[in-house]
PDB file of C-alpha atoms in Angstrom:
ATOM      1  CA  MET S   8     119.696  46.050  24.364  1.00 80.00           C
ATOM      2  CA  ARG S   9     119.717  49.994  24.521  1.00 91.00           C
ATOM      3  CA  VAL S  10     117.309  52.676  23.300  1.00 95.00           C
ATOM      4  CA  GLU S  11     118.729  56.318  23.250  1.00 96.00           C
ATOM      5  CA  THR S  12     117.590  59.750  22.798  1.00 97.00           C
ATOM      6  CA  ALA S  13     117.722  60.453  19.076  1.00 97.00           C
ATOM      7  CA  VAL S  14     120.338  63.347  18.239  1.00 96.00           C
ATOM      8  CA  MET S  15     119.891  65.303  15.152  1.00 97.00           C
ATOM      9  CA  SER S  16     122.358  63.420  13.422  1.00 95.00           C
ATOM     10  CA  ASP S  17     120.400  60.601  13.191  1.00 96.00           C
ATOM     11  CA  PHE S  18     117.790  62.519  10.813  1.00 96.00           C
ATOM     12  CA  GLU S  19     119.062  61.343   8.026  1.00 96.00           C
ATOM     13  CA  SER S  20     118.445  57.445   8.828  1.00 95.00           C
ATOM     14  CA  LEU S  21     114.776  58.360  10.126  1.00 96.00           C
ATOM     15  CA  VAL S  22     113.675  59.845   7.267  1.00 96.00           C
ATOM     16  CA  GLY S  23     115.286  56.192   5.766  1.00 94.00           C
ATOM     17  CA  LEU S  24     113.211  54.381   7.919  1.00 94.00           C
ATOM     18  CA  SER S  25     110.410  56.678   6.877  1.00 94.00           C
ATOM     19  CA  ALA S  26     111.137  55.184   3.697  1.00 94.00           C
ATOM     20  CA  GLU S  27     109.966  51.663   4.476  1.00 93.00           C
ATOM     21  CA  VAL S  28     106.781  52.488   5.625  1.00 91.00           C
ATOM     22  CA  GLU S  29     105.016  54.915   3.000  1.00 91.00           C
ATOM     23  CA  ASN S  30     103.356  52.307   1.593  1.00 88.00           C
ATOM     24  CA  LEU S  31     101.094  52.254   4.861  1.00 89.00           C
ATOM     25  CA  PHE S  32     100.985  55.272   5.966  1.00 89.00           C
ATOM     26  CA  GLY S  33     101.064  58.278   2.686  1.00 89.00           C
ATOM     27  CA  PRO S  34     104.175  60.546   1.696  1.00 91.00           C
ATOM     28  CA  MET S  35     106.854  61.215   4.536  1.00 92.00           C
ATOM     29  CA  VAL S  36     110.469  61.038   2.926  1.00 93.00           C
ATOM     30  CA  ASN S  37     109.962  63.978   0.290  1.00 93.00           C
ATOM     31  CA  GLU S  38     107.346  66.229   2.523  1.00 93.00           C
ATOM     32  CA  ALA S  39     109.095  69.096   4.094  1.00 94.00           C
ATOM     33  CA  SER S  40     106.670  69.056   6.858  1.00 94.00           C
ATOM     34  CA  PHE S  41     107.485  65.852   7.542  1.00 94.00           C
ATOM     35  CA  HIS S  42     111.388  66.799   8.116  1.00 96.00           C
ATOM     36  CA  THR S  43     110.356  69.699  10.038  1.00 96.00           C
ATOM     37  CA  ALA S  44     108.416  68.384  12.871  1.00 95.00           C
ATOM     38  CA  LEU S  45     110.016  65.578  12.922  1.00 96.00           C
ATOM     39  CA  LYS S  46     113.761  67.606  13.486  1.00 97.00           C
ATOM     40  CA  GLU S  47     111.123  69.306  16.259  1.00 96.00           C
ATOM     41  CA  ALA S  48     111.335  66.499  17.566  1.00 97.00           C
ATOM     42  CA  ILE S  49     114.769  64.998  17.793  1.00 97.00           C
ATOM     43  CA  ALA S  50     115.871  68.782  19.113  1.00 97.00           C
ATOM     44  CA  ASN S  51     112.807  68.748  22.159  1.00 97.00           C
ATOM     45  CA  LYS S  52     114.753  64.925  22.550  1.00 97.00           C
ATOM     46  CA  MET S  53     110.946  63.170  22.166  1.00 97.00           C
ATOM     47  CA  VAL S  54     112.594  60.738  19.553  1.00 98.00           C
ATOM     48  CA  PHE S  55     114.154  57.161  20.815  1.00 98.00           C
ATOM     49  CA  CYS S  56     116.104  54.709  19.061  1.00 97.00           C
ATOM     50  CA  VAL S  57     117.951  51.744  19.191  1.00 96.00           C
ATOM     51  CA  ARG S  58     120.937  51.233  17.490  1.00 93.00           C
ATOM     52  CA  ASP S  59     123.131  47.528  16.427  1.00 88.00           C
ATOM     53  CA  THR S  60     126.917  48.175  17.258  1.00 87.00           C
ATOM     54  CA  LEU S  61     127.922  49.643  13.611  1.00 89.00           C
ATOM     55  CA  ASN S  62     125.674  52.657  14.785  1.00 88.00           C
ATOM     56  CA  THR S  63     122.900  52.005  12.271  1.00 91.00           C
ATOM     57  CA  LEU S  64     119.929  52.715  13.074  1.00 94.00           C
ATOM     58  CA  LYS S  65     117.473  49.589  14.054  1.00 96.00           C
ATOM     59  CA  GLY S  66     114.507  51.641  14.855  1.00 96.00           C
ATOM     60  CA  GLY S  67     112.736  54.482  16.537  1.00 97.00           C
ATOM     61  CA  ILE S  68     109.664  56.118  18.354  1.00 97.00           C
ATOM     62  CA  ALA S  69     108.493  59.673  18.728  1.00 97.00           C
ATOM     63  CA  ILE S  70     106.069  60.358  22.039  1.00 97.00           C
ATOM     64  CA  SER S  71     104.529  64.029  22.370  1.00 96.00           C
ATOM     65  CA  LYS S  72     104.653  64.410  26.024  1.00 95.00           C
ATOM     66  CA  GLU S  73     101.957  67.214  25.854  1.00 95.00           C
ATOM     67  CA  ALA S  74      99.621  64.722  24.406  1.00 95.00           C
ATOM     68  CA  ASN S  75     100.496  61.674  25.761  1.00 96.00           C
ATOM     69  CA  ALA S  76     100.494  60.382  22.348  1.00 96.00           C
ATOM     70  CA  ILE S  77     103.178  57.911  20.247  1.00 96.00           C
ATOM     71  CA  LEU S  78     103.328  59.384  17.570  1.00 95.00           C
ATOM     72  CA  TRP S  79     105.707  57.573  15.127  1.00 94.00           C
ATOM     73  CA  PHE S  80     107.019  54.214  15.445  1.00 95.00           C
ATOM     74  CA  VAL S  81     109.214  52.169  12.847  1.00 94.00           C
ATOM     75  CA  VAL S  82     111.382  49.356  12.825  1.00 94.00           C
ATOM     76  CA  ALA S  83     113.808  48.852  10.142  1.00 93.00           C
ATOM     77  CA  GLU S  84     112.670  45.899   7.808  1.00 91.00           C
ATOM     78  CA  LEU S  85     116.327  43.864   8.461  1.00 91.00           C
ATOM     79  CA  TYR S  86     116.173  43.841  12.089  1.00 93.00           C
ATOM     80  CA  ARG S  87     112.108  43.045  12.254  1.00 91.00           C
ATOM     81  CA  GLY S  88     110.713  40.643  14.942  1.00 91.00           C
ATOM     82  CA  GLN S  89     114.002  41.250  17.297  1.00 93.00           C
ATOM     83  CA  GLY S  90     111.988  42.709  20.384  1.00 94.00           C
ATOM     84  CA  ILE S  91     113.725  46.096  19.003  1.00 95.00           C
ATOM     85  CA  GLY S  92     109.623  47.709  19.389  1.00 95.00           C
ATOM     86  CA  SER S  93     108.918  45.979  22.704  1.00 95.00           C
ATOM     87  CA  HIS S  94     112.041  47.878  23.774  1.00 96.00           C
ATOM     88  CA  LEU S  95     111.058  50.929  22.172  1.00 97.00           C
ATOM     89  CA  LEU S  96     107.268  50.614  23.410  1.00 97.00           C
ATOM     90  CA  ARG S  97     108.969  50.773  26.524  1.00 95.00           C
ATOM     91  CA  ALA S  98     110.745  53.543  26.660  1.00 96.00           C
ATOM     92  CA  ALA S  99     108.157  55.777  24.687  1.00 97.00           C
ATOM     93  CA  ILE S 100     105.820  54.827  27.755  1.00 96.00           C
ATOM     94  CA  SER S 101     108.422  55.588  30.274  1.00 95.00           C
ATOM     95  CA  ARG S 102     109.113  58.708  29.563  1.00 96.00           C
ATOM     96  CA  LEU S 103     104.948  59.942  29.494  1.00 95.00           C
ATOM     97  CA  ASP S 104     102.515  60.025  32.219  1.00 93.00           C
ATOM     98  CA  SER S 105     101.530  56.694  33.863  1.00 88.00           C
ATOM     99  CA  GLU S 106      98.897  58.777  35.685  1.00 88.00           C
ATOM    100  CA  LYS S 107      97.071  59.908  32.215  1.00 92.00           C
ATOM    101  CA  GLU S 108      95.483  57.519  29.144  1.00 93.00           C
ATOM    102  CA  ILE S 109      98.731  57.563  26.530  1.00 95.00           C
ATOM    103  CA  VAL S 110      97.094  57.301  23.216  1.00 96.00           C
ATOM    104  CA  VAL S 111      98.353  55.582  20.048  1.00 96.00           C
ATOM    105  CA  GLN S 112      97.013  55.353  16.548  1.00 95.00           C
ATOM    106  CA  THR S 113      97.560  52.503  14.571  1.00 94.00           C
ATOM    107  CA  PHE S 114      96.367  50.154  11.904  1.00 93.00           C
ATOM    108  CA  ASP S 115      92.184  48.485  12.834  1.00 92.00           C
ATOM    109  CA  LYS S 116      92.326  45.072  12.488  1.00 93.00           C
ATOM    110  CA  THR S 117      91.050  45.096   9.426  1.00 94.00           C
ATOM    111  CA  VAL S 118      94.366  45.650   8.564  1.00 93.00           C
ATOM    112  CA  GLN S 119      96.819  42.503   8.167  1.00 93.00           C
ATOM    113  CA  ALA S 120      99.684  44.396   7.849  1.00 90.00           C
ATOM    114  CA  GLY S 121      99.345  45.870  10.687  1.00 87.00           C
ATOM    115  CA  LEU S 122      98.998  42.322  12.352  1.00 90.00           C
ATOM    116  CA  ALA S 123     101.713  42.739  14.379  1.00 89.00           C
ATOM    117  CA  ALA S 124     101.671  46.655  15.830  1.00 89.00           C
ATOM    118  CA  ARG S 125      98.201  46.066  17.185  1.00 89.00           C
ATOM    119  CA  THR S 126      99.602  42.353  18.903  1.00 92.00           C
ATOM    120  CA  LEU S 127     102.134  44.253  20.545  1.00 94.00           C
ATOM    121  CA  TYR S 128      99.498  46.554  21.611  1.00 95.00           C
ATOM    122  CA  LEU S 129      97.569  44.531  22.441  1.00 92.00           C
ATOM    123  CA  ASN S 130      99.625  42.553  24.897  1.00 92.00           C
ATOM    124  CA  THR S 131     101.224  45.618  26.225  1.00 93.00           C
ATOM    125  CA  GLY S 132      97.508  46.843  27.449  1.00 93.00           C
ATOM    126  CA  PHE S 133      96.400  49.292  24.435  1.00 95.00           C
ATOM    127  CA  VAL S 134      92.732  48.372  23.645  1.00 91.00           C
ATOM    128  CA  ASP S 135      91.038  49.879  20.799  1.00 93.00           C
ATOM    129  CA  VAL S 136      88.275  53.323  21.398  1.00 95.00           C
ATOM    130  CA  ARG S 137      87.022  54.213  18.641  1.00 95.00           C
ATOM    131  CA  ASP S 138      87.628  54.787  14.946  1.00 95.00           C
ATOM    132  CA  GLY S 139      90.795  56.601  13.951  1.00 94.00           C
ATOM    133  CA  GLY S 140      89.827  56.964  10.039  1.00 95.00           C
ATOM    134  CA  LYS S 141      91.908  57.189   7.413  1.00 95.00           C
ATOM    135  CA  ASN S 142      95.298  57.648   7.377  1.00 92.00           C
ATOM    136  CA  PRO S 143      97.240  60.028   3.845  1.00 92.00           C
ATOM    137  CA  ALA S 144      97.410  56.238   2.166  1.00 92.00           C
ATOM    138  CA  GLY S 145      93.889  55.509   2.902  1.00 94.00           C
ATOM    139  CA  ILE S 146      94.218  52.498   5.476  1.00 94.00           C
ATOM    140  CA  PRO S 147      91.553  51.511   8.065  1.00 96.00           C
ATOM    141  CA  THR S 148      93.628  53.069  11.721  1.00 95.00           C
ATOM    142  CA  VAL S 149      92.228  53.207  14.982  1.00 95.00           C
ATOM    143  CA  ILE S 150      92.518  55.010  18.028  1.00 96.00           C
ATOM    144  CA  MET S 151      93.994  53.355  21.257  1.00 96.00           C
ATOM    145  CA  HIS S 152      93.998  53.972  25.021  1.00 94.00           C
ATOM    146  CA  LEU S 153      96.829  52.980  27.787  1.00 93.00           C
ATOM    147  CA  ILE S 154      96.675  53.593  31.267  1.00 68.00           C
ATOM    148  CA  ASN S 155      98.443  52.434  34.070  1.00 65.00           C
ATOM    149  CA  ASP S 156      96.361  51.442  37.123  1.00 52.00           C
ATOM    150  CA  ILE S 157      98.621  52.968  40.325  1.00 38.00           C
ATOM    151  CA  LEU S 158      96.732  50.679  42.564  1.00 29.00           C
ATOM    152  CA  THR S 159      97.798  47.201  40.778  1.00 36.00           C
ATOM    153  CA  ASN S 160     100.112  48.020  39.204  1.00 46.00           C
ATOM    154  CA  ARG S 161      98.690  46.768  35.903  1.00 44.00           C
ATOM    155  CA  CYS S 162      97.747  48.483  32.705  1.00 44.00           C
ATOM    156  CA  HIS S 163      94.643  48.561  30.985  1.00 42.00           C
ATOM    157  CA  CYS S 164      92.910  50.442  28.685  1.00 38.00           C
ATOM    158  CA  VAL S 165      89.941  53.083  29.204  1.00 38.00           C
ATOM    159  CA  ALA S 166      87.772  55.167  26.817  1.00 35.00           C
ATOM    160  CA  PHE S 167      89.343  57.288  24.762  1.00 34.00           C
ATOM    161  CA  GLN S 168      87.726  60.750  25.717  1.00 35.00           C
ATOM    162  CA  GLY S 169      88.095  63.738  23.850  1.00 37.00           C
ATOM    163  CA  SER S 170      91.412  64.716  21.173  1.00 37.00           C
ATOM    164  CA  ILE S 171      95.239  64.507  20.907  1.00 38.00           C
ATOM    165  CA  LYS S 172      96.202  68.368  20.689  1.00 37.00           C
ATOM    166  CA  SER S 173      98.076  69.667  18.545  1.00 37.00           C
ATOM    167  CA  ASN S 174     101.513  68.433  17.982  1.00 39.00           C
ATOM    168  CA  PRO S 175     103.956  68.946  14.898  1.00 39.00           C
ATOM    169  CA  ILE S 176     104.861  64.984  14.553  1.00 43.00           C
ATOM    170  CA  ALA S 177     101.539  64.294  14.780  1.00 45.00           C
ATOM    171  CA  ASP S 178     100.154  67.169  12.324  1.00 43.00           C
ATOM    172  CA  SER S 179     102.086  66.287  10.118  1.00 42.00           C
ATOM    173  CA  VAL S 180     102.081  62.660   9.301  1.00 41.00           C
ATOM    174  CA  LYS S 181      98.112  62.298  10.892  1.00 39.00           C
ATOM    175  CA  ILE S 182     100.102  60.478  13.671  1.00 38.00           C
ATOM    176  CA  ARG S 183     100.734  57.570  11.594  1.00 39.00           C
ATOM    177  CA  ASN S 184     102.282  54.675  13.142  1.00 39.00           C
ATOM    178  CA  PRO S 185     103.531  51.818  11.102  1.00 36.00           C
ATOM    179  CA  GLY S 186     102.021  49.068  12.171  1.00 35.00           C
ATOM    180  CA  ARG S 187     103.782  45.351  11.374  1.00 31.00           C
ATOM    181  CA  TYR S 188     106.569  46.745   9.925  1.00 31.00           C
ATOM    182  CA  GLY S 189     107.511  49.517  13.319  1.00 36.00           C
ATOM    183  CA  ASN S 190     105.847  47.273  15.815  1.00 35.00           C
ATOM    184  CA  HIS S 191     107.717  44.571  16.645  1.00 31.00           C
TER     185      HIS S 191
END
């Protein structure tokens, strides 16, 4: 499975993937601010994807190097449970600064629909560090953190100190992460 940098011709497919998770994150498909932010992230080579043999997108992930954060993450329903989310997450983490905490906002532990996402993040070494409030769909979220311990080459987490800096994708989607629907 190969993770590739998304290109502008992937935009419509990425928006299509967003439609699969709007019920969990709130409006994206018809939101001009989301479209603008996604196009900017694609142009800045901050969106990555996995494709099938027919070039159809199986999933995508957007990051912010400035915030050292995973901002948006979705796997198409048809392809969930096949390890695509794990590949996308590893690729995203490898492009972020491993000497600093890596931040993600996802569903909190009370959200059944977010169980697969939480499991993926926890298995990768992320831990809950603080309440993330409710996302635009009204679903409770949590901020999770990952930091790479260079001396032991193990990932572990530390308490989140500070806030995520302003970023177009994060601002437009409130750093939504699709939980079960995006992290397999």
